[in-house]
Amino acid sequence: MSKVIKGGTIVTADRTNKADVKIENGIITKIGQNLSGDEMLDASGCYVMPGGIDPHTHLEMPFMGTYSSDDFESGTRAALAGGTTMVVDFALPSPDQSLLEALSMWDNKSTRANCDYSFHMAITWWSEQVFDEMQTIVQDKGINTFKHFMAYKGALMVDDDEMYSSFLRCAELGALPLVHAENGDVVAQLQAKLLAEGNNGPEAHAYSRPPEVEGEATNRAIMIADMAGVPVYIVHTSSEQAHEAIRRARQNGIRAYGEPLIQHLTLDDSEYKNKDWDHAARRVMSPPFRNKKHQDSLWAGLQSGSLQVVATDHCAFTTKQKRMGVGDFTQIPNGTGGLEDRMPMLWTNGVNKGRLTKQEFVAVTSTNIAKILNIYPKKGAILEGSDADIVVWDPTLEKTISASSQQSSIDYNVFEGKQVKGLPRFTLTKGQVAIVEGAIKTQEGHGEFVARKPFQEVNKSLSKWKQVTAPRKVKRSGIPASGV
Ligand code: URP
Ligand code: ZN
Ligand code: ZN
């Protein structure tokens, strides 16, 4: 059965034109005037754009002694409600766990997804087994990105030795390293000092992670990637210091990418001063919210192209889970939600305020990351042959964001009370209409894994395992049980 999106204005990252879009079997088959089909979707007054891609989510993630609350069902339902049609989540091996075993755990979780998804694989420890399995992950499992945490000491954190070794391996496999860039050693010392001085509330979380720890780590990650001869993607870039390192690297011809979050663009550090413990703790994430100077820097980065992607790092914990950190801020599970709100918040604060053009909006919410992840133009495009992952965006629709009407399973929303203008009239996931003006028509299990090819054909013989320095003797606690 065919569908036609009729009477809208197509907006992509590189052009705007009035045309109808015909969809058959989940694929865009024709773009043109006066198209007909079995079913019509009225897009008059709307922009027909590639569905959003959120490359940074943590659904049902084991972390800091608990699991993030949204799973692949509620998380992707929230995504679709806000116009996002694909998410990329992180498979996280526990210390000493096989990458392939971790991947099969994430494969099992994702069977309920309402929209398409893919995975990044995290490198949380280093050994000959990890070195070997990275090749299988890239060549057989369709994953071309590896995540490295420079923070969360004693849990997910890797040291420079491990990171450099992994980056070298990424380079020869044609894979892209991703980095959570904060200096975990300095954070750990600042946390201990703050606690010793009696600063145990959520506001101390922000004091323990100043912009400098992010700037230093970002610069270090970029320099290490450059020495390994591989591009690098810095997740949740939140500060001018980190942005400056990315900007400078790019000016010098280094291929470094930066990903601000919608939370960092629109919420600031005054949230941590709120007298209500729950209010502040619900906003605890890493890196923390920053002040206006940093926000202005992130917006300028999106405008000038030195930052490329807006994500959410959706990692939602209930108030009850956040209260695990009463009396000790280091035990508050780190993470905030945003999947449903990323597109409306960015449109409202970006396009409606004149900071971003509509085409730039499409670029930073969909097309740029599709290109970076090597899935363009299957995703991130309105072209004949592309997947029919489409949002029909009505710039006149308005709502006030509220936990009482959200799809996420948690009991609050960090954007509570924010007024947004610009929302999906329809969201289509591979041709299936999942959202009609806020009404949910999602289909559990409709989503499929999107395999991503390496960035280059590996035609030279791969290097053999070589342990350069002695393996680390640090005893790391398991991820689910660990305090960070
Ligand atoms: O606070 C955050 N960002 N939680 C999720 C894990 C991560 O660091 O991305
Ligand atoms: Zn992170
Ligand atoms: Zn994250």
Short mmCIF file of C-alpha atoms and ligand atoms in Angstrom, two decimals:
data_model
loop_
_atom_site.label_atom_id
_atom_site.label_comp_id
_atom_site.label_asym_id
_atom_site.label_seq_id
_atom_site.Cartn_x
_atom_site.Cartn_y
_atom_site.Cartn_z
CA MET A 1 0.00 0.00 0.00
CA SER A 2 1.39 3.40 -0.98
CA LYS A 3 1.21 6.68 0.92
CA VAL A 4 1.67 10.21 -0.33
CA ILE A 5 2.68 13.15 1.85
CA LYS A 6 0.89 15.93 0.03
CA GLY A 7 1.17 19.68 -0.17
CA GLY A 8 4.15 20.22 2.09
CA THR A 9 7.48 21.98 1.68
CA ILE A 10 10.44 19.60 1.70
CA VAL A 11 13.29 20.95 3.83
CA THR A 12 16.58 19.09 3.77
CA ALA A 13 20.09 20.10 4.79
CA ASP A 14 20.77 21.50 1.33
CA ARG A 15 17.50 22.51 -0.32
CA THR A 16 13.92 23.64 0.21
CA ASN A 17 11.19 22.94 -2.36
CA LYS A 18 7.47 22.31 -2.54
CA ALA A 19 6.74 18.72 -3.59
CA ASP A 20 4.81 15.57 -2.70
CA VAL A 21 6.58 12.49 -1.36
CA LYS A 22 5.42 8.97 -2.27
CA ILE A 23 6.24 6.03 -0.01
CA GLU A 24 6.07 2.31 -0.81
CA ASN A 25 7.31 -0.55 1.38
CA GLY A 26 8.96 1.83 3.81
CA ILE A 27 11.04 3.58 1.14
CA ILE A 28 10.65 6.96 -0.58
CA THR A 29 9.91 5.98 -4.18
CA LYS A 30 8.96 9.28 -5.81
CA ILE A 31 9.27 13.01 -5.17
CA GLY A 32 7.29 15.31 -7.44
CA GLN A 33 4.13 17.25 -8.13
CA ASN A 34 0.55 15.95 -7.94
CA LEU A 35 1.48 12.44 -6.85
CA SER A 36 -1.27 9.96 -6.00
CA GLY A 37 -1.34 6.86 -3.81
CA ASP A 38 -3.58 4.68 -1.63
CA GLU A 39 -3.38 6.97 1.40
CA MET A 40 -2.86 10.73 1.63
CA LEU A 41 -1.21 12.60 4.49
CA ASP A 42 -2.02 16.30 4.44
CA ALA A 43 1.18 18.30 4.89
CA SER A 44 -0.17 21.72 3.91
CA GLY A 45 1.51 24.46 5.94
CA CYS A 46 4.16 21.95 7.09
CA TYR A 47 7.82 21.22 6.47
CA VAL A 48 8.62 17.67 5.34
CA MET A 49 12.00 16.86 6.84
CA PRO A 50 14.21 13.81 7.44
CA GLY A 51 13.28 12.28 10.79
CA GLY A 52 15.67 13.15 13.59
CA ILE A 53 18.57 10.87 14.48
CA ASP A 54 19.70 10.92 18.10
CA PRO A 55 23.18 9.36 18.17
CA HIS A 56 23.50 9.36 21.95
CA THR A 57 21.02 7.43 24.13
CA HIS A 58 21.31 5.09 27.12
CA LEU A 59 18.17 2.94 27.23
CA GLU A 60 17.95 0.40 30.06
CA MET A 61 21.59 1.10 30.83
CA PRO A 62 23.22 -0.48 33.89
CA PHE A 63 24.90 2.44 35.64
CA MET A 64 25.82 3.53 39.16
CA GLY A 65 24.05 0.70 40.91
CA THR A 66 20.81 0.89 38.95
CA TYR A 67 19.36 0.86 35.41
CA SER A 68 18.19 3.88 33.43
CA SER A 69 14.40 3.85 33.42
CA ASP A 70 13.45 4.21 29.78
CA ASP A 71 13.87 1.03 27.79
CA PHE A 72 13.86 0.59 24.02
CA GLU A 73 10.04 0.65 23.98
CA SER A 74 9.35 3.82 26.01
CA GLY A 75 12.54 5.50 24.78
CA THR A 76 11.77 5.07 21.09
CA ARG A 77 8.11 5.98 21.68
CA ALA A 78 9.33 9.24 23.24
CA ALA A 79 11.71 9.72 20.31
CA LEU A 80 8.97 9.34 17.70
CA ALA A 81 6.61 11.64 19.63
CA GLY A 82 9.23 14.35 19.23
CA GLY A 83 10.09 13.68 15.56
CA THR A 84 13.16 11.47 16.07
CA THR A 85 13.08 8.30 13.97
CA MET A 86 16.39 6.65 14.83
CA VAL A 87 18.48 6.31 17.99
CA VAL A 88 22.00 5.05 18.50
CA ASP A 89 22.59 3.45 21.90
CA PHE A 90 25.76 2.24 23.62
CA ALA A 91 26.59 -1.43 24.24
CA LEU A 92 28.69 -1.40 27.43
CA PRO A 93 30.78 -4.46 28.30
CA SER A 94 31.41 -4.93 32.03
CA PRO A 95 35.08 -5.19 33.02
CA ASP A 96 36.48 -8.37 31.45
CA GLN A 97 33.27 -9.02 29.51
CA SER A 98 33.46 -10.00 25.83
CA LEU A 99 32.33 -7.27 23.42
CA LEU A 100 30.26 -9.86 21.54
CA GLU A 101 28.53 -10.98 24.72
CA ALA A 102 27.69 -7.35 25.61
CA LEU A 103 26.36 -6.81 22.10
CA SER A 104 24.01 -9.78 22.37
CA MET A 105 22.67 -8.34 25.66
CA TRP A 106 21.88 -5.05 23.89
CA ASP A 107 20.43 -6.98 20.92
CA ASN A 108 17.96 -8.59 23.33
CA LYS A 109 16.95 -5.28 24.90
CA SER A 110 16.33 -3.63 21.56
CA THR A 111 13.77 -6.10 20.19
CA ARG A 112 10.95 -3.85 21.47
CA ALA A 113 12.11 -0.72 19.63
CA ASN A 114 9.42 1.29 17.83
CA CYS A 115 11.90 2.85 15.40
CA ASP A 116 15.23 1.96 13.85
CA TYR A 117 18.34 1.95 15.99
CA SER A 118 22.02 1.16 15.94
CA PHE A 119 24.75 0.68 18.53
CA HIS A 120 28.10 2.13 19.43
CA MET A 121 30.39 -0.36 21.19
CA ALA A 122 32.17 0.87 24.32
CA ILE A 123 35.79 0.02 25.07
CA THR A 124 35.81 -0.28 28.87
CA TRP A 125 38.92 -2.46 29.25
CA TRP A 126 41.79 -3.57 27.07
CA SER A 127 43.24 -6.96 26.18
CA GLU A 128 44.06 -9.20 23.22
CA GLN A 129 40.45 -10.41 23.30
CA VAL A 130 39.12 -6.84 22.97
CA PHE A 131 41.63 -6.14 20.18
CA ASP A 132 40.44 -9.23 18.26
CA GLU A 133 36.74 -8.71 18.88
CA MET A 134 36.88 -5.12 17.60
CA GLN A 135 37.49 -6.57 14.13
CA THR A 136 34.43 -8.83 14.39
CA ILE A 137 32.32 -5.94 15.67
CA VAL A 138 33.27 -3.81 12.64
CA GLN A 139 33.39 -6.41 9.89
CA ASP A 140 30.60 -8.81 10.93
CA LYS A 141 28.31 -6.89 13.28
CA GLY A 142 27.82 -3.60 11.42
CA ILE A 143 29.20 -1.27 14.10
CA ASN A 144 31.74 1.36 13.04
CA THR A 145 32.01 3.43 16.24
CA PHE A 146 33.77 2.74 19.56
CA LYS A 147 33.11 4.80 22.70
CA HIS A 148 35.79 5.65 25.28
CA PHE A 149 35.09 7.13 28.71
CA MET A 150 37.87 9.34 30.10
CA ALA A 151 35.78 9.75 33.28
CA TYR A 152 33.93 7.47 35.75
CA LYS A 153 37.12 6.32 37.46
CA GLY A 154 36.94 2.78 38.77
CA ALA A 155 34.06 1.90 36.46
CA LEU A 156 33.95 2.78 32.76
CA MET A 157 37.12 4.92 32.55
CA VAL A 158 40.03 3.94 30.33
CA ASP A 159 43.52 5.43 30.64
CA ASP A 160 45.56 7.05 27.85
CA ASP A 161 47.46 3.84 27.16
CA GLU A 162 44.24 1.92 26.55
CA MET A 163 42.67 4.77 24.61
CA TYR A 164 45.67 5.20 22.30
CA SER A 165 45.79 1.43 21.66
CA SER A 166 42.08 1.38 20.85
CA PHE A 167 42.35 4.47 18.60
CA LEU A 168 45.15 2.76 16.63
CA ARG A 169 42.92 -0.26 16.20
CA CYS A 170 40.01 1.98 15.09
CA ALA A 171 42.30 3.57 12.50
CA GLU A 172 43.19 0.26 10.88
CA LEU A 173 39.59 -1.05 11.03
CA GLY A 174 38.09 2.09 9.48
CA ALA A 175 36.12 2.85 12.65
CA LEU A 176 35.45 6.15 14.43
CA PRO A 177 36.32 6.59 18.11
CA LEU A 178 33.85 8.49 20.32
CA VAL A 179 34.99 10.06 23.58
CA HIS A 180 33.37 11.17 26.81
CA ALA A 181 35.98 13.82 27.53
CA GLU A 182 36.39 14.70 31.22
CA ASN A 183 39.56 14.18 33.25
CA GLY A 184 38.35 11.38 35.54
CA ASP A 185 41.36 11.53 37.89
CA VAL A 186 40.84 15.23 38.60
CA VAL A 187 37.07 14.75 39.00
CA ALA A 188 37.69 11.96 41.54
CA GLN A 189 40.01 14.21 43.59
CA LEU A 190 37.58 17.13 43.48
CA GLN A 191 34.71 14.86 44.54
CA ALA A 192 36.69 13.59 47.53
CA LYS A 193 37.72 17.13 48.55
CA LEU A 194 34.16 18.48 48.29
CA LEU A 195 32.76 15.60 50.34
CA ALA A 196 35.50 16.00 52.98
CA GLU A 197 34.56 19.67 53.28
CA GLY A 198 30.91 18.76 53.85
CA ASN A 199 29.64 19.63 50.37
CA ASN A 200 27.44 16.63 49.77
CA GLY A 201 24.46 18.16 47.88
CA PRO A 202 23.74 18.03 44.14
CA GLU A 203 25.26 21.49 43.55
CA ALA A 204 28.66 19.97 44.42
CA HIS A 205 28.33 17.71 41.36
CA ALA A 206 28.82 20.80 39.17
CA TYR A 207 31.74 22.06 41.31
CA SER A 208 33.47 18.69 40.87
CA ARG A 209 33.33 18.92 37.07
CA PRO A 210 34.45 22.44 36.05
CA PRO A 211 34.85 23.27 32.34
CA GLU A 212 38.63 22.85 32.67
CA VAL A 213 38.36 19.09 33.24
CA GLU A 214 36.39 18.88 30.03
CA GLY A 215 38.66 21.21 28.05
CA GLU A 216 41.80 19.35 29.07
CA ALA A 217 40.37 15.93 28.26
CA THR A 218 38.92 17.07 24.93
CA ASN A 219 42.26 18.44 23.83
CA ARG A 220 44.03 15.27 25.02
CA ALA A 221 41.59 13.00 23.18
CA ILE A 222 41.97 14.99 19.97
CA MET A 223 45.77 14.99 20.17
CA ILE A 224 45.86 11.25 20.88
CA ALA A 225 43.49 10.60 17.96
CA ASP A 226 45.67 12.72 15.70
CA MET A 227 48.75 10.74 16.74
CA ALA A 228 46.83 7.51 16.04
CA GLY A 229 45.78 8.86 12.63
CA VAL A 230 42.04 8.61 13.21
CA PRO A 231 39.18 11.16 13.31
CA VAL A 232 37.46 11.62 16.68
CA TYR A 233 33.92 12.48 17.83
CA ILE A 234 33.53 14.20 21.20
CA VAL A 235 30.16 13.44 22.80
CA HIS A 236 28.21 15.92 24.94
CA THR A 237 30.44 18.94 24.30
CA SER A 238 29.24 21.38 26.96
CA SER A 239 31.83 24.10 27.45
CA GLU A 240 33.74 26.79 25.58
CA GLN A 241 36.99 25.08 26.65
CA ALA A 242 35.98 21.83 24.92
CA HIS A 243 34.54 23.66 21.92
CA GLU A 244 37.73 25.71 21.63
CA ALA A 245 39.83 22.52 21.46
CA ILE A 246 37.58 21.11 18.70
CA ARG A 247 37.50 24.41 16.81
CA ARG A 248 41.29 24.79 16.93
CA ALA A 249 41.82 21.20 15.81
CA ARG A 250 39.47 21.64 12.86
CA GLN A 251 41.23 24.84 11.83
CA ASN A 252 44.42 22.78 11.71
CA GLY A 253 42.87 20.17 9.44
CA ILE A 254 42.18 17.59 12.15
CA ARG A 255 38.88 15.79 11.68
CA ALA A 256 37.28 16.32 15.10
CA TYR A 257 33.51 16.46 15.66
CA GLY A 258 31.56 17.96 18.57
CA GLU A 259 28.08 17.09 19.83
CA PRO A 260 26.29 19.56 22.12
CA LEU A 261 23.16 18.34 23.90
CA ILE A 262 19.82 20.11 23.84
CA GLN A 263 20.03 20.23 27.66
CA HIS A 264 23.32 22.17 27.62
CA LEU A 265 22.01 24.53 24.94
CA THR A 266 18.85 25.48 26.82
CA LEU A 267 19.29 24.83 30.57
CA ASP A 268 21.95 26.42 32.78
CA ASP A 269 23.80 25.82 36.03
CA SER A 270 21.38 27.91 38.10
CA GLU A 271 19.27 24.71 38.21
CA TYR A 272 21.74 23.28 40.75
CA LYS A 273 21.17 26.21 43.13
CA ASN A 274 17.50 25.30 43.50
CA LYS A 275 16.74 24.77 47.22
CA ASP A 276 14.69 21.66 46.39
CA TRP A 277 17.13 18.70 46.56
CA ASP A 278 15.03 16.67 44.09
CA HIS A 279 14.94 19.51 41.55
CA ALA A 280 18.73 19.85 41.53
CA ALA A 281 19.46 16.10 41.65
CA ARG A 282 17.15 15.42 38.70
CA ARG A 283 19.47 17.65 36.65
CA VAL A 284 22.70 15.92 37.69
CA MET A 285 24.47 14.73 34.59
CA SER A 286 28.03 14.74 33.28
CA PRO A 287 29.20 17.16 32.12
CA PRO A 288 26.92 19.37 34.24
CA PHE A 289 24.83 22.26 32.96
CA ARG A 290 26.98 25.38 32.37
CA ASN A 291 26.47 29.15 32.42
CA LYS A 292 25.36 31.45 29.60
CA LYS A 293 28.90 32.04 28.31
CA HIS A 294 29.21 28.35 27.50
CA GLN A 295 25.71 28.18 26.04
CA ASP A 296 26.50 31.07 23.69
CA SER A 297 29.66 29.26 22.61
CA LEU A 298 27.69 26.09 21.77
CA TRP A 299 25.11 28.00 19.74
CA ALA A 300 27.90 29.79 17.87
CA GLY A 301 29.50 26.42 17.15
CA LEU A 302 26.31 25.11 15.57
CA GLN A 303 25.93 28.32 13.57
CA SER A 304 29.49 28.34 12.28
CA GLY A 305 29.82 24.59 11.74
CA SER A 306 32.54 23.94 14.32
CA LEU A 307 29.99 21.76 16.18
CA GLN A 308 27.95 19.41 14.04
CA VAL A 309 25.29 17.47 15.93
CA VAL A 310 22.65 18.07 18.63
CA ALA A 311 21.93 14.96 20.73
CA THR A 312 20.29 14.19 24.10
CA ASP A 313 22.44 11.60 25.93
CA HIS A 314 18.98 10.41 27.06
CA CYS A 315 19.68 8.54 30.31
CA ALA A 316 16.58 8.93 32.45
CA PHE A 317 16.41 8.10 36.16
CA THR A 318 13.33 8.48 38.38
CA THR A 319 13.35 10.74 41.44
CA LYS A 320 13.52 7.61 43.61
CA GLN A 321 16.66 6.51 41.77
CA LYS A 322 18.19 9.99 42.09
CA ARG A 323 17.62 9.79 45.88
CA MET A 324 20.28 7.08 46.07
CA GLY A 325 22.58 10.09 46.36
CA VAL A 326 20.99 11.84 49.36
CA GLY A 327 23.93 12.76 51.62
CA ASP A 328 26.53 11.97 48.92
CA PHE A 329 26.26 13.66 45.52
CA THR A 330 28.69 11.15 43.97
CA GLN A 331 26.00 8.47 44.32
CA ILE A 332 23.31 10.39 42.38
CA PRO A 333 22.87 8.46 39.10
CA ASN A 334 24.21 10.70 36.35
CA GLY A 335 21.84 11.39 33.51
CA THR A 336 18.87 13.35 32.17
CA GLY A 337 16.14 12.75 29.60
CA GLY A 338 15.37 14.69 26.43
CA LEU A 339 14.43 12.34 23.58
CA GLU A 340 10.90 13.69 23.15
CA ASP A 341 11.96 17.32 23.54
CA ARG A 342 15.17 17.63 21.48
CA MET A 343 13.54 18.61 18.17
CA PRO A 344 10.80 20.95 19.54
CA MET A 345 13.24 22.63 21.95
CA LEU A 346 15.86 23.13 19.23
CA TRP A 347 13.30 24.45 16.75
CA THR A 348 11.83 26.84 19.34
CA ASN A 349 15.18 28.11 20.62
CA GLY A 350 17.10 27.78 17.37
CA VAL A 351 14.88 28.39 14.34
CA ASN A 352 12.17 30.53 15.95
CA LYS A 353 14.80 32.75 17.61
CA GLY A 354 16.75 33.19 14.37
CA ARG A 355 19.84 31.32 15.54
CA LEU A 356 19.49 28.46 13.04
CA THR A 357 18.00 28.25 9.58
CA LYS A 358 15.56 25.44 8.88
CA GLN A 359 18.20 23.72 6.77
CA GLU A 360 20.75 24.00 9.58
CA PHE A 361 18.14 22.48 11.91
CA VAL A 362 17.90 19.44 9.61
CA ALA A 363 21.68 19.26 9.34
CA VAL A 364 22.32 19.19 13.10
CA THR A 365 19.41 16.93 14.04
CA SER A 366 19.74 14.37 11.24
CA THR A 367 21.87 14.76 8.12
CA ASN A 368 25.27 15.53 9.64
CA ILE A 369 25.18 12.54 11.96
CA ALA A 370 23.90 10.28 9.16
CA LYS A 371 27.02 11.24 7.22
CA ILE A 372 29.33 10.90 10.24
CA LEU A 373 27.94 7.42 11.00
CA ASN A 374 28.11 6.35 7.33
CA ILE A 375 24.38 5.73 6.87
CA TYR A 376 23.63 8.65 4.50
CA PRO A 377 21.46 8.77 2.35
CA LYS A 378 19.60 5.72 3.69
CA LYS A 379 18.95 7.98 6.70
CA GLY A 380 19.09 11.77 7.05
CA ALA A 381 17.71 12.50 3.58
CA ILE A 382 14.50 13.00 1.62
CA LEU A 383 15.56 11.32 -1.61
CA GLU A 384 14.14 8.60 -3.81
CA GLY A 385 15.54 5.38 -2.34
CA SER A 386 15.98 6.71 1.20
CA ASP A 387 14.15 5.11 4.13
CA ALA A 388 10.81 6.83 4.72
CA ASP A 389 11.86 8.09 8.16
CA ILE A 390 10.12 11.44 7.90
CA VAL A 391 8.77 14.14 10.17
CA VAL A 392 5.98 16.38 8.87
CA TRP A 393 6.71 19.42 10.99
CA ASP A 394 3.94 21.87 11.80
CA PRO A 395 5.52 25.21 12.78
CA THR A 396 2.23 26.45 14.27
CA LEU A 397 1.63 23.60 16.74
CA GLU A 398 2.38 24.56 20.35
CA LYS A 399 2.53 22.87 23.74
CA THR A 400 3.90 23.32 27.23
CA ILE A 401 6.30 20.53 28.10
CA SER A 402 5.08 18.51 31.07
CA ALA A 403 5.91 15.18 32.68
CA SER A 404 2.18 14.56 32.94
CA SER A 405 1.86 14.14 29.17
CA GLN A 406 5.29 12.78 28.19
CA GLN A 407 6.12 9.32 26.85
CA SER A 408 9.23 8.80 28.99
CA SER A 409 8.63 6.51 31.96
CA ILE A 410 10.10 8.88 34.56
CA ASP A 411 8.14 11.13 36.94
CA TYR A 412 9.54 14.55 35.92
CA ASN A 413 10.93 16.42 32.93
CA VAL A 414 13.95 18.72 33.08
CA PHE A 415 12.18 21.01 30.56
CA GLU A 416 8.97 21.14 32.63
CA GLY A 417 6.95 24.31 31.87
CA LYS A 418 8.89 25.28 28.73
CA GLN A 419 6.64 26.48 25.92
CA VAL A 420 7.52 25.07 22.48
CA LYS A 421 6.21 26.08 19.07
CA GLY A 422 6.90 23.64 16.23
CA LEU A 423 5.93 19.98 16.63
CA PRO A 424 5.32 16.91 14.46
CA ARG A 425 1.99 16.70 12.66
CA PHE A 426 3.06 13.21 11.57
CA THR A 427 6.13 11.14 12.35
CA LEU A 428 6.77 8.23 9.99
CA THR A 429 9.15 5.40 10.73
CA LYS A 430 9.95 3.50 7.52
CA GLY A 431 6.60 4.58 6.12
CA GLN A 432 4.52 3.64 9.17
CA VAL A 433 2.66 6.61 10.68
CA ALA A 434 3.68 6.45 14.34
CA ILE A 435 2.51 9.88 15.54
CA VAL A 436 -0.47 11.98 14.47
CA GLU A 437 -0.49 15.36 16.23
CA GLY A 438 0.57 13.89 19.57
CA ALA A 439 -1.57 10.74 19.27
CA ILE A 440 0.58 7.64 19.66
CA LYS A 441 0.29 4.94 16.96
CA THR A 442 3.66 3.30 17.53
CA GLN A 443 4.18 -0.39 16.90
CA GLU A 444 6.39 -2.25 19.36
CA GLY A 445 9.15 -4.16 17.58
CA HIS A 446 8.77 -2.21 14.32
CA GLY A 447 12.32 -0.88 14.64
CA GLU A 448 15.27 -2.71 13.12
CA PHE A 449 19.00 -2.64 13.66
CA VAL A 450 20.81 -0.42 11.15
CA ALA A 451 24.18 -1.89 10.17
CA ARG A 452 26.91 0.65 9.46
CA LYS A 453 29.84 -0.09 7.16
CA PRO A 454 33.42 0.87 8.08
CA PHE A 455 34.67 4.18 6.70
CA GLN A 456 37.23 2.55 4.46
CA GLU A 457 37.75 -0.87 2.99
CA VAL A 458 40.44 -2.63 4.98
CA ASN A 459 42.69 -3.96 2.26
CA LYS A 460 46.00 -4.08 4.06
CA SER A 461 46.83 -6.89 6.46
CA LEU A 462 45.80 -5.97 9.97
CA SER A 463 48.37 -5.66 12.72
CA LYS A 464 48.92 -8.44 15.22
CA TRP A 465 48.18 -7.98 18.92
CA LYS A 466 51.07 -6.37 20.80
CA GLN A 467 50.90 -5.40 24.48
CA VAL A 468 52.96 -2.21 24.54
CA THR A 469 52.94 -1.58 28.28
CA ALA A 470 52.14 -3.88 31.19
CA PRO A 471 48.40 -4.47 31.64
CA ARG A 472 46.77 -2.31 34.29
CA LYS A 473 46.41 -3.89 37.70
CA VAL A 474 43.59 -1.57 38.76
CA LYS A 475 40.68 -3.54 40.11
CA ARG A 476 37.49 -2.18 38.65
CA SER A 477 34.10 -2.79 40.07
CA GLY A 478 31.32 -4.17 37.87
CA ILE A 479 29.24 -1.51 36.15
CA PRO A 480 25.85 -2.31 37.71
CA ALA A 481 27.21 -2.30 41.25
CA SER A 482 29.69 0.53 40.95
CA GLY A 483 29.51 3.96 42.50
CA VAL A 484 31.29 6.36 40.20
O1 URP B 1 25.46 11.97 32.94
C1 URP B 1 25.48 11.30 31.91
N1 URP B 1 25.91 11.87 30.81
N2 URP B 1 25.04 10.02 31.95
C2 URP B 1 25.06 9.07 30.91
C3 URP B 1 26.40 8.45 30.75
C4 URP B 1 27.33 9.35 29.98
O2 URP B 1 28.30 9.83 30.53
O3 URP B 1 27.12 9.60 28.80
ZN ZN B 2 29.20 10.55 28.80
ZN ZN B 3 26.09 9.25 27.34
#
